[in-house]
Coordinates of C-alpha atoms and ligand atoms in Angstrom, one line a residue:
M1 CA 0.1 0.0 0.0
L2 CA 0.7 3.4 -0.4
E3 CA 1.8 5.1 2.5
A4 CA 3.1 8.9 2.9
P5 CA 6.4 8.9 4.3
G6 CA 6.7 10.0 8.3
C7 CA 7.2 13.7 9.0
A8 CA 8.7 15.2 11.7
L9 CA 5.7 16.8 12.0
A10 CA 1.6 16.5 12.1
P11 CA 0.0 18.4 9.0
K12 CA -1.6 21.1 10.8
Q13 CA 1.6 21.5 13.8
R14 CA 2.2 26.1 13.0
A15 CA 5.1 27.0 12.4
D16 CA 5.6 28.9 16.3
A17 CA 5.0 25.5 17.6
M18 CA 7.8 24.1 15.8
T19 CA 11.5 23.4 16.8
A20 CA 13.7 23.5 13.1
H21 CA 17.1 22.5 11.6
T22 CA 19.1 23.7 9.7
L23 CA 22.8 21.9 8.0
Q24 CA 25.0 25.2 7.2
L25 CA 27.2 24.6 4.6
I26 CA 30.4 26.8 6.9
A27 CA 33.4 25.7 4.8
R28 CA 34.7 24.5 1.3
P29 CA 35.9 20.6 1.5
V30 CA 38.9 19.8 0.4
G31 CA 38.9 15.6 -0.4
L32 CA 36.0 13.7 1.3
P33 CA 33.9 16.6 2.4
K34 CA 33.8 16.1 6.7
D35 CA 31.4 16.7 9.4
S36 CA 33.4 19.9 9.8
D37 CA 32.6 21.5 7.1
F38 CA 28.7 21.4 8.5
A39 CA 26.8 22.9 10.7
L40 CA 24.3 21.7 12.2
I41 CA 22.0 25.2 13.7
E42 CA 18.3 25.4 15.4
A43 CA 16.6 27.8 13.4
A44 CA 14.1 29.9 13.9
P45 CA 10.6 29.1 12.1
R46 CA 8.4 31.8 11.2
E47 CA 4.9 31.7 8.7
P48 CA 5.6 32.2 5.2
A49 CA 5.1 35.1 3.7
A50 CA 2.4 35.2 0.4
G51 CA 3.9 33.0 -2.0
E52 CA 5.5 30.4 0.5
I53 CA 5.1 26.9 2.0
T54 CA 6.6 26.0 5.0
V55 CA 7.7 21.9 4.0
A56 CA 8.4 19.1 7.0
V57 CA 11.1 17.9 5.2
S58 CA 11.4 13.8 5.5
H59 CA 12.9 12.4 2.7
L60 CA 16.2 13.9 1.5
S61 CA 17.8 13.0 -2.0
L62 CA 21.6 12.4 -1.0
D63 CA 23.1 13.3 -4.7
P64 CA 27.6 13.0 -5.8
A65 CA 27.5 16.3 -7.5
M66 CA 26.6 18.2 -4.0
R67 CA 30.3 17.5 -3.3
V68 CA 30.6 20.0 -6.7
W69 CA 27.7 22.1 -5.3
M70 CA 30.5 22.4 -2.1
S71 CA 33.1 23.4 -3.5
D72 CA 33.6 27.3 -6.4
A73 CA 34.1 25.4 -9.1
K74 CA 32.3 26.9 -12.9
S75 CA 29.9 24.4 -12.6
Y76 CA 26.1 24.5 -13.8
W77 CA 24.9 25.4 -11.0
P78 CA 26.3 28.2 -8.9
P79 CA 28.6 26.6 -5.1
V80 CA 26.3 26.3 -2.8
V81 CA 27.3 30.0 -0.7
L82 CA 29.2 29.6 3.3
G83 CA 26.7 29.8 6.2
E84 CA 23.5 28.9 4.1
V85 CA 21.7 26.1 3.8
M86 CA 23.0 23.1 1.8
R87 CA 21.5 22.6 -1.6
A88 CA 19.6 19.3 -1.4
Q89 CA 15.8 18.0 -3.2
G90 CA 13.8 16.0 -0.8
I91 CA 10.0 15.3 -0.3
G92 CA 7.8 16.1 2.9
R93 CA 4.5 17.9 3.7
V94 CA 3.2 21.0 4.0
I95 CA 2.2 22.3 7.4
A96 CA 1.5 26.4 5.7
S97 CA 0.9 27.8 3.4
A98 CA 0.3 31.4 1.8
V99 CA 0.0 29.5 -1.6
P100 CA -3.8 28.7 -2.9
S101 CA -3.2 26.3 -4.9
I102 CA -0.8 24.0 -2.6
P103 CA -2.7 23.1 0.7
V104 CA -2.0 22.4 4.0
G105 CA -1.4 18.3 4.5
A106 CA -0.3 18.2 0.2
L107 CA 3.0 16.3 -0.8
V108 CA 5.8 18.2 -2.2
N109 CA 8.6 17.2 -4.2
G110 CA 10.8 20.4 -4.7
M111 CA 14.7 21.1 -3.6
V112 CA 14.2 22.0 0.0
G113 CA 17.9 21.9 1.3
A114 CA 19.7 20.0 4.1
Q115 CA 16.7 21.3 7.2
S116 CA 13.8 20.0 9.1
H117 CA 12.2 22.9 7.8
Y118 CA 11.6 23.9 4.7
I119 CA 10.3 27.9 4.7
G120 CA 10.2 29.5 1.3
P121 CA 8.9 30.7 -2.7
A122 CA 7.0 27.1 -3.5
A123 CA 7.7 27.8 -7.1
G124 CA 10.0 25.3 -8.3
F125 CA 8.0 22.5 -6.1
S126 CA 5.1 19.5 -7.7
V127 CA 2.4 18.2 -5.2
L128 CA 3.1 14.7 -4.9
D129 CA -1.1 13.2 -7.4
L130 CA -0.6 10.0 -4.7
D131 CA -3.2 8.1 -6.4
L132 CA -1.2 9.3 -9.4
L133 CA 1.6 6.6 -8.2
K134 CA -0.4 4.1 -6.4
A135 CA -1.7 4.0 -9.9
S136 CA 2.0 2.9 -11.6
G137 CA 2.7 0.6 -8.6
V138 CA 4.9 2.5 -6.4
P139 CA 5.7 1.6 -3.2
S140 CA 6.6 5.2 -2.2
P141 CA 6.7 8.7 -2.8
T142 CA 10.5 8.7 -2.0
W143 CA 10.0 7.0 -5.3
T144 CA 9.6 10.6 -6.7
L145 CA 13.5 10.6 -5.8
H146 CA 14.7 7.9 -7.7
A147 CA 13.6 6.3 -10.0
L148 CA 10.3 8.4 -10.4
G149 CA 12.4 11.5 -10.6
A150 CA 15.1 13.0 -11.4
T151 CA 17.7 10.2 -11.0
G152 CA 15.0 8.1 -13.6
M153 CA 14.8 11.5 -15.6
T154 CA 18.7 11.3 -16.3
A155 CA 18.8 7.9 -16.9
W156 CA 15.8 7.8 -19.7
F157 CA 17.2 11.4 -21.6
G158 CA 20.8 10.8 -20.8
L159 CA 20.5 7.2 -22.9
H160 CA 17.6 8.1 -25.6
D161 CA 18.1 11.1 -26.1
I162 CA 22.6 11.9 -25.6
G163 CA 22.7 7.3 -26.5
R164 CA 20.3 7.2 -29.2
I165 CA 20.7 3.4 -27.5
K166 CA 19.2 0.9 -30.3
P167 CA 17.6 -2.4 -29.6
G168 CA 20.8 -5.4 -29.6
E169 CA 23.3 -2.9 -29.5
T170 CA 25.8 -3.2 -26.7
V171 CA 25.7 -0.4 -23.6
L172 CA 28.3 -0.4 -20.8
V173 CA 27.5 1.5 -17.5
S174 CA 29.4 2.4 -15.1
A175 CA 28.5 2.8 -10.9
A176 CA 25.4 0.1 -12.7
A177 CA 24.6 -0.5 -8.6
G178 CA 24.1 3.2 -8.1
A179 CA 20.9 5.0 -8.5
V180 CA 21.1 6.2 -11.9
G181 CA 23.6 3.5 -12.7
S182 CA 20.4 1.4 -11.6
I183 CA 17.6 2.4 -13.5
A184 CA 19.8 3.0 -17.2
A185 CA 20.9 -1.0 -16.8
Q186 CA 17.4 -1.8 -16.8
L187 CA 16.1 0.8 -19.1
A188 CA 18.6 0.0 -22.0
K189 CA 17.7 -3.5 -21.3
Q190 CA 14.5 -3.1 -21.9
H191 CA 15.2 -1.9 -25.0
G192 CA 16.6 -4.7 -26.2
C193 CA 20.3 -4.1 -25.7
R194 CA 23.1 -6.2 -24.5
V195 CA 24.2 -4.5 -21.4
I196 CA 26.9 -4.7 -19.1
G197 CA 27.5 -3.0 -15.8
V198 CA 30.8 -2.1 -14.3
A199 CA 30.6 -1.8 -10.1
G200 CA 33.0 -2.3 -7.7
G201 CA 33.0 -5.6 -5.4
A202 CA 31.4 -9.6 -5.8
G203 CA 27.9 -8.4 -3.6
K204 CA 27.6 -5.7 -5.8
C205 CA 28.0 -7.6 -9.8
A206 CA 26.1 -10.7 -8.4
W207 CA 22.5 -7.9 -7.4
L208 CA 23.6 -6.7 -11.2
M209 CA 23.2 -10.2 -12.5
D210 CA 20.5 -11.4 -9.9
E211 CA 18.3 -8.9 -9.8
L212 CA 19.2 -6.5 -12.4
K213 CA 19.7 -9.0 -15.4
V214 CA 22.2 -7.5 -17.2
D215 CA 24.1 -10.1 -18.8
G216 CA 27.2 -9.4 -18.1
A217 CA 28.9 -7.8 -15.2
V218 CA 32.4 -5.9 -14.8
D219 CA 34.3 -6.2 -11.1
Y220 CA 36.3 -2.8 -11.3
R221 CA 38.7 -4.0 -7.9
A222 CA 39.0 -7.6 -9.7
G223 CA 42.3 -7.1 -12.3
S224 CA 42.3 -5.6 -15.5
I225 CA 38.9 -4.0 -16.3
G226 CA 39.6 -3.6 -19.9
A227 CA 40.5 -7.4 -20.0
Q228 CA 37.2 -8.3 -18.1
I229 CA 35.2 -5.6 -20.7
S230 CA 36.8 -7.5 -23.9
A231 CA 35.2 -10.6 -22.3
L232 CA 32.0 -9.7 -22.2
A233 CA 32.1 -7.1 -25.7
P234 CA 35.0 -9.4 -27.9
K235 CA 32.6 -6.5 -30.9
G236 CA 33.1 -3.7 -28.4
I237 CA 30.8 -1.1 -26.9
D238 CA 28.0 0.8 -28.8
V239 CA 27.3 3.6 -26.0
Y240 CA 29.1 3.8 -22.8
F241 CA 27.3 5.3 -19.7
D242 CA 29.8 6.9 -18.1
N243 CA 29.3 7.9 -14.4
V244 CA 32.6 7.5 -13.5
G245 CA 35.6 8.8 -15.5
G246 CA 39.0 7.8 -15.0
E247 CA 40.4 4.4 -15.8
I248 CA 36.9 2.5 -16.6
L249 CA 36.2 5.7 -19.1
D250 CA 39.6 4.8 -21.0
A251 CA 39.2 1.4 -20.5
A252 CA 36.0 1.8 -21.9
L253 CA 37.4 4.7 -24.9
A254 CA 39.2 1.8 -26.3
R255 CA 36.5 -0.6 -26.9
L256 CA 34.4 1.2 -28.5
R257 CA 32.6 -0.3 -31.8
R258 CA 32.2 2.1 -35.3
H259 CA 30.3 5.4 -34.7
A260 CA 29.5 4.7 -30.0
R261 CA 28.4 7.4 -28.7
I262 CA 29.9 8.2 -24.5
V263 CA 27.0 9.7 -22.6
L264 CA 28.7 11.7 -20.5
C265 CA 26.7 11.6 -17.4
G266 CA 29.2 12.2 -14.3
G267 CA 32.8 11.2 -13.0
I268 CA 32.5 10.4 -9.8
S269 CA 36.1 8.5 -9.0
Q270 CA 37.1 12.6 -10.0
Y271 CA 35.0 14.5 -7.6
N272 CA 37.2 15.0 -4.7
N273 CA 40.9 15.1 -6.7
T274 CA 42.2 18.1 -4.8
E275 CA 45.1 18.1 -8.4
R276 CA 43.3 18.1 -11.7
A277 CA 42.6 15.3 -13.0
P278 CA 45.0 13.8 -16.0
G279 CA 42.4 13.6 -19.3
P280 CA 41.8 9.9 -20.4
S281 CA 44.7 8.4 -22.2
N282 CA 42.9 6.8 -24.5
Y283 CA 41.0 9.9 -26.1
L284 CA 42.1 9.4 -29.9
A285 CA 40.3 5.8 -30.1
M286 CA 37.4 7.9 -30.9
I287 CA 38.6 9.3 -34.5
S288 CA 39.1 5.8 -36.1
A289 CA 35.5 4.5 -34.2
R290 CA 34.3 8.1 -35.2
A291 CA 32.6 7.8 -31.8
T292 CA 30.7 11.1 -30.1
M293 CA 30.6 12.2 -26.3
Q294 CA 28.3 14.7 -25.4
G295 CA 28.0 15.5 -21.6
F296 CA 23.9 16.4 -20.6
V297 CA 22.7 17.8 -17.5
V298 CA 19.1 16.3 -16.1
I299 CA 17.8 19.8 -15.7
D300 CA 17.1 20.7 -19.1
Y301 CA 14.9 17.8 -19.6
F302 CA 12.8 19.0 -16.6
D303 CA 9.5 20.3 -18.8
R304 CA 9.6 16.6 -20.5
Y305 CA 8.9 15.6 -16.7
K306 CA 5.6 13.9 -18.3
E307 CA 6.8 12.2 -21.6
F308 CA 9.0 10.3 -19.1
A309 CA 6.9 10.0 -16.2
L310 CA 4.0 7.8 -18.6
A311 CA 6.6 5.6 -19.6
M312 CA 8.5 5.0 -16.8
G313 CA 5.3 4.9 -14.8
A314 CA 4.6 2.1 -17.1
L315 CA 7.5 -0.1 -16.8
I316 CA 7.1 0.0 -12.9
A317 CA 3.3 -0.7 -13.4
Q318 CA 4.7 -4.0 -14.7
G319 CA 7.0 -4.4 -12.4
K320 CA 10.1 -3.8 -15.1
I321 CA 12.1 -1.5 -12.2
V322 CA 13.6 -2.7 -9.1
A323 CA 14.5 0.4 -7.6
R324 CA 16.6 0.1 -4.2
E325 CA 16.4 2.9 -1.4
D326 CA 19.4 2.6 1.1
I327 CA 18.3 5.3 4.3
V328 CA 20.3 6.5 6.4
D329 CA 18.6 8.4 9.4
G330 CA 19.1 11.9 10.5
L331 CA 20.2 15.1 9.5
E332 CA 23.1 15.0 11.8
N333 CA 24.2 12.5 9.5
F334 CA 23.9 14.2 6.5
P335 CA 28.1 14.4 6.2
A336 CA 28.2 11.1 6.4
A337 CA 25.2 9.8 4.0
L338 CA 26.9 11.6 1.7
R339 CA 30.3 10.3 1.9
R340 CA 29.2 6.9 1.2
L341 CA 28.7 7.7 -2.2
Y342 CA 32.2 8.5 -2.8
Q343 CA 33.1 5.0 -0.8
S344 CA 31.2 2.8 -2.4
Q345 CA 29.2 2.2 0.4
N346 CA 25.6 2.6 -1.2
L347 CA 23.7 0.2 -3.0
G348 CA 20.9 1.7 -5.4
K349 CA 20.0 5.3 -4.4
Q350 CA 21.2 6.4 -1.0
L351 CA 18.5 8.3 0.7
L352 CA 18.2 10.5 3.8
K353 CA 15.0 10.2 6.4
L354 CA 14.9 12.9 9.4
Ligands
LIG401 N1 24.5 14.4 -15.4 C1 23.5 14.6 -15.0 O1 22.3 15.2 -14.9 C2 23.5 14.0 -13.7 C3 22.7 13.7 -12.5 C4 22.2 13.0 -11.9 C5 23.5 12.3 -11.3 N2 24.6 12.6 -12.1 C6 26.2 11.9 -12.0 O2 26.0 10.5 -12.4 C7 26.2 9.6 -11.3 C8 25.9 8.5 -10.9 O3 24.9 9.5 -9.7 P1 24.4 8.7 -8.9 O4 23.4 9.8 -7.8 O5 23.2 7.2 -9.3 O6 24.7 7.8 -7.6 P2 24.8 6.6 -7.2 O7 26.0 5.2 -8.3 O8 24.6 6.2 -6.6 O9 26.7 6.7 -5.7 C9 28.2 6.0 -6.0 C10 28.8 5.3 -6.3 O10 29.5 5.6 -7.6 C11 30.8 4.5 -7.7 N3 31.7 5.3 -7.5 C12 32.7 6.2 -6.2 N4 33.2 6.7 -6.1 C13 34.0 5.4 -7.7 C14 35.9 5.2 -8.3 N5 36.3 6.0 -7.8 N6 35.4 4.2 -8.8 C15 34.6 3.4 -9.2 N7 33.3 4.4 -9.2 C16 33.5 4.8 -8.3 C17 30.0 3.5 -6.3 O11 29.9 2.5 -6.3 P3 31.2 0.7 -7.1 O12 30.4 0.4 -5.4 O13 30.6 0.5 -8.0 O14 32.0 2.1 -6.6 C18 29.1 4.3 -5.8 O15 28.2 3.5 -4.9 C19 27.3 9.9 -10.4 O16 28.7 11.0 -11.1 C20 26.4 11.6 -10.1 O17 27.2 12.5 -10.7 C21 24.0 13.3 -13.4

């Protein structure tokens, strides 16, 4: 049964009766983010002004890109300002509203920030339609933070619009046991592709084979990555969905078929580097392969959510998509939960429950 996720506050509780906590970014991390890069502070509640809502946040999405937002590197979004709440997408229940179209009690999804209560503009927030979610068989509204949300959209548009996958093609997906990768691997399978997933460790590779039903799994911690890819795809790769960069990208570059496409989704192996990473040494292989490599950012596809949700909702309703949630409890554990992504500890989507 579809149930609303637990919220820290009951729907009718007012702003003046609540204790709110905010996690501020107070230092730009060097290497892996540390607890001391953040400060957990008690925030002063206020009533929402016109056009604003108050949301009791129940779950946050933990995303590798957070490490990029924490730095002052040029990116598709400006850096999080020091002393301000850490940027994060999440879901929660509206407990006060000055927006006629968003009633108190509604469940919403938006950029709530790493805090127990979001108080601010309703612009950019979507009200979750629980009946619609139920019709697609989604077990929890938290799925709008992964399979049926930006994670799923990243996999969907990355494969179809950037990778232009075709049935019968061989698709290699890195970080395949993670949030985006696990969905990308399954969507490529559903499309009739031959899918090889890359993950760290025998346990994750077994999960790829047994649960996601990929055609082959490469354990990048167990011997030569290139030799393992060659054994599973002797004729080469048509599409590489790259979530990792580094060594795995280099191994894929050396095994491209003619007119191969590289979908540059992310490069998590590089996000905590303290020095500029060397470029991929095998990039010249793209010339003879007549290959293309294209980056993309999912936010550019948000206006196509309906198209995605219809197709993805149907696959989920037919039981064709496995999605796993990896949940850590407590706002104070945000830094530790974030580190799990870079330390390969998560399986499926990393969430934080408040
Ligand atoms: N372009 C976009 O719009 C967009 C949107 C969302 C996400 N992304 C990118 O997509 C990628 C996946 O994001 P996600 O949210 O789905 O995270 P995720 O894959 O659930 O979590 C990260 C995973 O990356 C792997 N990893 C970490 N460090 C690694 C390393 N040094 N070498 C190889 N693998 C490593 C780990 O799996 P193993 O156990 O296999 O090591 C880890 O579990 C990230 O690069 C992210 O930035 C891009």
